[in-house]
Short mmCIF file of C-alpha atoms in Angstrom, two decimals:
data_model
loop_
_atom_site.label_atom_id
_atom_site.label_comp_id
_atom_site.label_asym_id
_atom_site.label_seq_id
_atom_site.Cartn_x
_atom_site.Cartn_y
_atom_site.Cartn_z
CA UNK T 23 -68.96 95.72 -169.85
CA UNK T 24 -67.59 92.87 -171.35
CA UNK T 25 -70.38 90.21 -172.63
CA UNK T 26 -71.99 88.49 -169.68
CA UNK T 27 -73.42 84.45 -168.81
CA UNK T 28 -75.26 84.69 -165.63
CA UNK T 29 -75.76 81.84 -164.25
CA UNK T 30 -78.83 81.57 -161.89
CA UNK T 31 -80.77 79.29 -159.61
CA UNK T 32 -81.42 78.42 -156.39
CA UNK T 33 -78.51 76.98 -153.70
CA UNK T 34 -78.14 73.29 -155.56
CA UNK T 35 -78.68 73.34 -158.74
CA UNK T 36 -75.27 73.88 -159.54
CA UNK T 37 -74.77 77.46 -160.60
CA UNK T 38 -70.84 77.37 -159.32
CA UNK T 39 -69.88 74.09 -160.24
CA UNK T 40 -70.86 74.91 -164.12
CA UNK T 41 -69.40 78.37 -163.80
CA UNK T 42 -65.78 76.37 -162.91
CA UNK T 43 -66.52 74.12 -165.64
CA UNK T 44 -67.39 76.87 -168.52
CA UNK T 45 -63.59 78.70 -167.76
CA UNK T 46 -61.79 75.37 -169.41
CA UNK T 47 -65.02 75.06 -171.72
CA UNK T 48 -64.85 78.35 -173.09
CA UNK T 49 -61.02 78.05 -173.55
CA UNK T 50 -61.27 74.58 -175.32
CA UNK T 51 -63.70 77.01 -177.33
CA UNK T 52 -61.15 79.30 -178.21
CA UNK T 53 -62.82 81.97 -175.97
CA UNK T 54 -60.72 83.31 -172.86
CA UNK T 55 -62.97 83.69 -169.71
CA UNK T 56 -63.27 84.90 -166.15
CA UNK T 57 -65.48 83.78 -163.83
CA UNK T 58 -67.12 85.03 -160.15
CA UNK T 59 -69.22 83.81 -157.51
CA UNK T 60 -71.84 86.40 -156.70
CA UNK T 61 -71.59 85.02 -153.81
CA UNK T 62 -68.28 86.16 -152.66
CA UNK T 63 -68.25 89.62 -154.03
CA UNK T 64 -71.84 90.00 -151.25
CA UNK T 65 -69.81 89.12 -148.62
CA UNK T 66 -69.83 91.77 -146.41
CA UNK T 67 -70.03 92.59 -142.62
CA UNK T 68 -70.69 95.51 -140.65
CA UNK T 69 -71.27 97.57 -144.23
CA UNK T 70 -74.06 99.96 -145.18
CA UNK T 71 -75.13 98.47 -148.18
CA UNK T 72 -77.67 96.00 -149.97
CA UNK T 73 -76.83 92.59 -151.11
CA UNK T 74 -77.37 93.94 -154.74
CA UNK T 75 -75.20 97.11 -154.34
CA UNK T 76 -72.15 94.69 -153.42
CA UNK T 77 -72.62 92.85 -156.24
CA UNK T 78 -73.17 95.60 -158.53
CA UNK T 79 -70.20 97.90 -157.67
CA UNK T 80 -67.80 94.41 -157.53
CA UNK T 81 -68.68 93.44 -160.70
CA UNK T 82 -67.93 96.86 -161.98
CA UNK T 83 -64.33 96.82 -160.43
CA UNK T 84 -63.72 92.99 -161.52
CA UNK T 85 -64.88 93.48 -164.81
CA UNK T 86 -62.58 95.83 -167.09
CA UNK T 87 -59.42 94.22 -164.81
CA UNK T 88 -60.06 91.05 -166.20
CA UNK T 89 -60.98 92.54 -169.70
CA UNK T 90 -57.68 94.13 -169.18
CA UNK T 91 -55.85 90.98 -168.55
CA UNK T 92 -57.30 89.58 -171.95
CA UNK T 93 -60.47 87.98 -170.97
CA UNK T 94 -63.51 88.41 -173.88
CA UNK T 95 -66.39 86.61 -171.64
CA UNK T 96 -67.38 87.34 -167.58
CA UNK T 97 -68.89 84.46 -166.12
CA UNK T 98 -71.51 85.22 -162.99
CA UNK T 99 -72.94 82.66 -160.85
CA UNK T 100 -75.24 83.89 -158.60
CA UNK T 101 -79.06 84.77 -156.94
CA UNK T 102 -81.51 86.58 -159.73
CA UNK T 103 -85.03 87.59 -158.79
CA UNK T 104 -86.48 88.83 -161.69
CA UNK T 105 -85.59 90.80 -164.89
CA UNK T 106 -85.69 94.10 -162.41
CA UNK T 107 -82.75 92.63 -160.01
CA UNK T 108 -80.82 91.81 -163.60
CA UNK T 109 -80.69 95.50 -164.07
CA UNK T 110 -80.01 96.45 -160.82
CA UNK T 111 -77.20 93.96 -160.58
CA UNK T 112 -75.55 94.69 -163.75
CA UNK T 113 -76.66 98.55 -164.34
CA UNK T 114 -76.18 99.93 -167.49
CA UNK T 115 -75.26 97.17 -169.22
CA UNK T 116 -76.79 96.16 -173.25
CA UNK T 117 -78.90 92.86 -172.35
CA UNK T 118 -78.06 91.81 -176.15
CA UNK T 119 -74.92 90.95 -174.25
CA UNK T 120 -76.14 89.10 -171.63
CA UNK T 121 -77.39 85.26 -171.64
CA UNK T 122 -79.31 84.69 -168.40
CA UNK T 123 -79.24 80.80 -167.62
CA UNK T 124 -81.37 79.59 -165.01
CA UNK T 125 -80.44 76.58 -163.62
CA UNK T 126 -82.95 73.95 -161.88
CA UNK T 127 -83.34 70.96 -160.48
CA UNK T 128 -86.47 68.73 -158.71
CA UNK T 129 -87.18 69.25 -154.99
CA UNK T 130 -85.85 65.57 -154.32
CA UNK T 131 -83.14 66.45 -156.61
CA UNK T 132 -82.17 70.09 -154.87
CA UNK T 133 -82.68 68.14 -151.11
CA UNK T 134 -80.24 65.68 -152.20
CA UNK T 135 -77.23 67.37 -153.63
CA UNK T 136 -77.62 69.88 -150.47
CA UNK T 137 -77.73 67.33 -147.97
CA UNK T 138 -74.37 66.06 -149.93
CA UNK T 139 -71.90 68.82 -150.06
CA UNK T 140 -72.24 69.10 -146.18
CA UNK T 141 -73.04 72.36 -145.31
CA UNK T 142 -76.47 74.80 -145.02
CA UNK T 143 -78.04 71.53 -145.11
CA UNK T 144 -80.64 73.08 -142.63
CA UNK T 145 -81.69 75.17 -145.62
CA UNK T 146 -82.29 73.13 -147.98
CA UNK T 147 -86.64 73.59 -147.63
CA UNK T 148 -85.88 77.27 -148.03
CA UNK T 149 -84.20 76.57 -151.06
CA UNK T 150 -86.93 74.71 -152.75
CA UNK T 151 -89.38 77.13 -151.43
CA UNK T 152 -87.26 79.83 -153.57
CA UNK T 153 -86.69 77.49 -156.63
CA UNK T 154 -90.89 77.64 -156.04
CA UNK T 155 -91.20 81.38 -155.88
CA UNK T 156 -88.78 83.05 -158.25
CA UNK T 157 -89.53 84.76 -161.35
CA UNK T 158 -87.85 83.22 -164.71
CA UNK T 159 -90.03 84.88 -167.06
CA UNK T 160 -87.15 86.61 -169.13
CA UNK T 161 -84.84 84.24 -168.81
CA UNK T 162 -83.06 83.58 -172.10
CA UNK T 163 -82.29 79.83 -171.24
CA UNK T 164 -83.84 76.77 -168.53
CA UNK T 165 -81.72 74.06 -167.80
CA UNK T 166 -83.28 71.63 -165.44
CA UNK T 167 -79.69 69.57 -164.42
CA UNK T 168 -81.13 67.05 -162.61
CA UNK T 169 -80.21 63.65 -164.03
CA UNK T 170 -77.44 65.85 -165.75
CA UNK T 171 -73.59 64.78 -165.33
CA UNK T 172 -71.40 68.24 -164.83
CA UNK T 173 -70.25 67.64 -167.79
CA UNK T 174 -73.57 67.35 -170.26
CA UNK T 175 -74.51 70.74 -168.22
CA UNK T 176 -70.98 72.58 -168.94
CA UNK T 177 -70.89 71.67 -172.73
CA UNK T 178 -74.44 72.41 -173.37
CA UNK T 179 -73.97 76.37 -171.45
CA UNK T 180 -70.54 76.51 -174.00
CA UNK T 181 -72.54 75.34 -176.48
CA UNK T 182 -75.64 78.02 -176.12
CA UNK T 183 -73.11 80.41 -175.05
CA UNK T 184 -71.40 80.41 -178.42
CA UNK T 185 -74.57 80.38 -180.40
CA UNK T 186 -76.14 83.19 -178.70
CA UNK T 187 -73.05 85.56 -177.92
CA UNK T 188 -71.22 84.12 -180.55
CA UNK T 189 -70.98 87.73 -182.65
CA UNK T 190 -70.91 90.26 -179.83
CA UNK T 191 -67.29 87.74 -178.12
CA UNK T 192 -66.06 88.40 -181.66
CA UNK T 193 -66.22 92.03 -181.24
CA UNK T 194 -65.20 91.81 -177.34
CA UNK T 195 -61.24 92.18 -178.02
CA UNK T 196 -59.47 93.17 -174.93
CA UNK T 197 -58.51 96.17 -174.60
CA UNK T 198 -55.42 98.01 -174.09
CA UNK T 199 -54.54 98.27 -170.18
CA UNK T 200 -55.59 101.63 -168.77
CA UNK T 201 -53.48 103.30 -165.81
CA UNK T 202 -54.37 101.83 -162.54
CA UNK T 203 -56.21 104.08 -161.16
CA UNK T 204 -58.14 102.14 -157.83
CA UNK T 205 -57.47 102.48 -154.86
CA UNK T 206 -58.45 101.41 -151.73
CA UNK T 207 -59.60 103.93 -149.04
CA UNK T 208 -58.96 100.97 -146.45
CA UNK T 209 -56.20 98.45 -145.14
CA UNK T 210 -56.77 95.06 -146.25
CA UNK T 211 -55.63 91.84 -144.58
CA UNK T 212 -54.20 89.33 -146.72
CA UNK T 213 -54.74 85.92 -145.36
CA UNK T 214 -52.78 83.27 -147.44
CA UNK T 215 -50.95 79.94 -147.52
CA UNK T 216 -51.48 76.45 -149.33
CA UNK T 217 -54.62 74.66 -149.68
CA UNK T 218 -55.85 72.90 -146.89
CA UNK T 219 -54.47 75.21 -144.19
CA UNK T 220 -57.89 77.35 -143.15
CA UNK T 221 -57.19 80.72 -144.90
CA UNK T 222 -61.25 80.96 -146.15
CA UNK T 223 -61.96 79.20 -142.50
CA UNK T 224 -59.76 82.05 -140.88
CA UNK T 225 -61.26 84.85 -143.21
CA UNK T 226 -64.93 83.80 -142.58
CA UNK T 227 -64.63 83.27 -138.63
CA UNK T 228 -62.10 86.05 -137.76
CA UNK T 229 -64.00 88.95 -139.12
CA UNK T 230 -66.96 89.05 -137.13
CA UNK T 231 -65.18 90.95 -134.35
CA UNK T 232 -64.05 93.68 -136.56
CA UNK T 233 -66.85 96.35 -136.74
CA UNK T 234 -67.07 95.78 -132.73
CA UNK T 235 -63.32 97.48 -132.68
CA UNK T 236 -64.72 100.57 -135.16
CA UNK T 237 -63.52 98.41 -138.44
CA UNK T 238 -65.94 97.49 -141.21
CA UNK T 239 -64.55 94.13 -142.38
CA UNK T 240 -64.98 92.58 -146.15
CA UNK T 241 -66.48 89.35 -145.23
CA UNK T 242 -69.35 87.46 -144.12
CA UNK T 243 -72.08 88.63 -141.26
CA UNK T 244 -71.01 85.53 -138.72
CA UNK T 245 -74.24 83.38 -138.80
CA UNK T 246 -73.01 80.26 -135.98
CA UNK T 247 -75.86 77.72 -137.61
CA UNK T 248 -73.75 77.34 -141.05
CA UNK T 249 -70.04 78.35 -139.85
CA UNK T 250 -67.59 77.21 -141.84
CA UNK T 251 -65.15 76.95 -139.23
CA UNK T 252 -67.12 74.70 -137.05
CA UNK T 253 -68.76 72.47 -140.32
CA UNK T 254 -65.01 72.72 -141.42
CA UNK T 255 -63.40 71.08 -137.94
CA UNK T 256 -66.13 69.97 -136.06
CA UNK T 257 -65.35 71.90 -133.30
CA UNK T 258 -66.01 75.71 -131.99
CA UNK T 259 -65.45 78.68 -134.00
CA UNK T 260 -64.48 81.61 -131.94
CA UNK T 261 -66.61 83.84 -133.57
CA UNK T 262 -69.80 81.99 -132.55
CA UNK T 263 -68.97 82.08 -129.15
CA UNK T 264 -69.38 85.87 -129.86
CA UNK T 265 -72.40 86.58 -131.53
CA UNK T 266 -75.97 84.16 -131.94
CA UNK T 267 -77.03 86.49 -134.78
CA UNK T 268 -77.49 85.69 -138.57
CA UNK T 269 -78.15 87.39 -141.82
#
């Protein structure tokens, strides 16, 4: 696998906001990069599989496509428990060539910026209480971004970033493109359009329903207390008129 900057932390502190920032960072840098949400690639309903697995086997398709398409440096924001979940999320992989960058923030801090975006705001104790709990022992850089402006946090990751990976990106040339040989076992529904007109709304609340008509579906298990749909519009989300149960 191509070198990797996780980016970790509790809901908050601003793991995906940085990881959007480091693409143009890394490219100002000279350094081509791709960059995923753990928290997407998890998304699953109706599946027999662990959180971890999800993530594991998606970041093992994404990763030599975007390689592929010329990119030196994977970007990963996302949940890391411990130097044991590390390995189980990126198996196999040399952790010379991985910078683990946990990201924090104060509980006033962490309430605050929660409470702002809108959404999960219900959660935002449980996030602190995890911020509290989880284990950074190994964890090659801490970043407390509180008091931090997006960009002081973004230049400073490029910055470490370079320093740290800087020989193992010069040796991370892409490759040439191998035969395409995935394939999906499955259908998949595209839902698409513009900005603005609901496609992730549609995606999240739609699927619910699926495994109840003997289909697995590739997003979210519906939890009604932080829909999207009904944060989104205010109003009802069909979905949560069908199902009161969460993660």
């Amino acid at each position: 696998m191509m070198p990797v900057v996780w980016l970790s932390g509790t809901s908050g502190v601003g793991k995906s906001t940085a990881g959007h920032g480091m693409l143009r960072a890394m490219a100002e840098r000279g350094v081509t990069a791709a960059f995923v949400d753990a928290d997407q690639v998890r998304l699953a309903a109706g599946v027999l599989a662990e959180e971890t697995e999800l993530v594991a086997s998606g970041l093992a398709a994404l990763a030599p496509r975007y390689r592929e398409a010329g990119a030196r440096l994977l970007l990963v924001a996302g949940l890391v428990d411990g130097p044991g979940h590390l390995a189980r999320l990126l198996p196999g992989a040399d952790r010379e060539r991985i910078l683990l960058c946990h990201l924090s923030a104060d509980a006033t801090t962490l309430r605050e910026r929660i409470h702002h975006r809108g959404w999960a705001v219900e959660r935002a104790d449980e996030a602190v209480a995890y911020a509290e709990r989880v284990d950074t022992g190994r964890v090659d850089l801490h970043l407390d971004t509180g008091g931090m402006t997006r960009e002081r946090v973004v230049d400073h990751l490029a910055a470490v970033t370079l320093e740290r990976l800087g020989p193992v990106l010069a040796e991370a040339a892409p490759s040439e493109r191998a035969a395409d040989t995935a394939r999906s076992d499955g259908r998949v529904l595209l839902v698409t359009g513009p900005g603005g007109v609901g496609t992730s709304t549609i995606g999240f609340g739609a699927s619910p329903g699926w495994p109840g008509r003997g289909a697995r579906s590739p997003t979210s298990t519906h939890d009604n207390s932080v829909c999207s749909a009904r944060i989104r519009t205010g109003g009802t989300c069909p979905a949560c008129a069908r199902t009161t149960r969460g993660h």
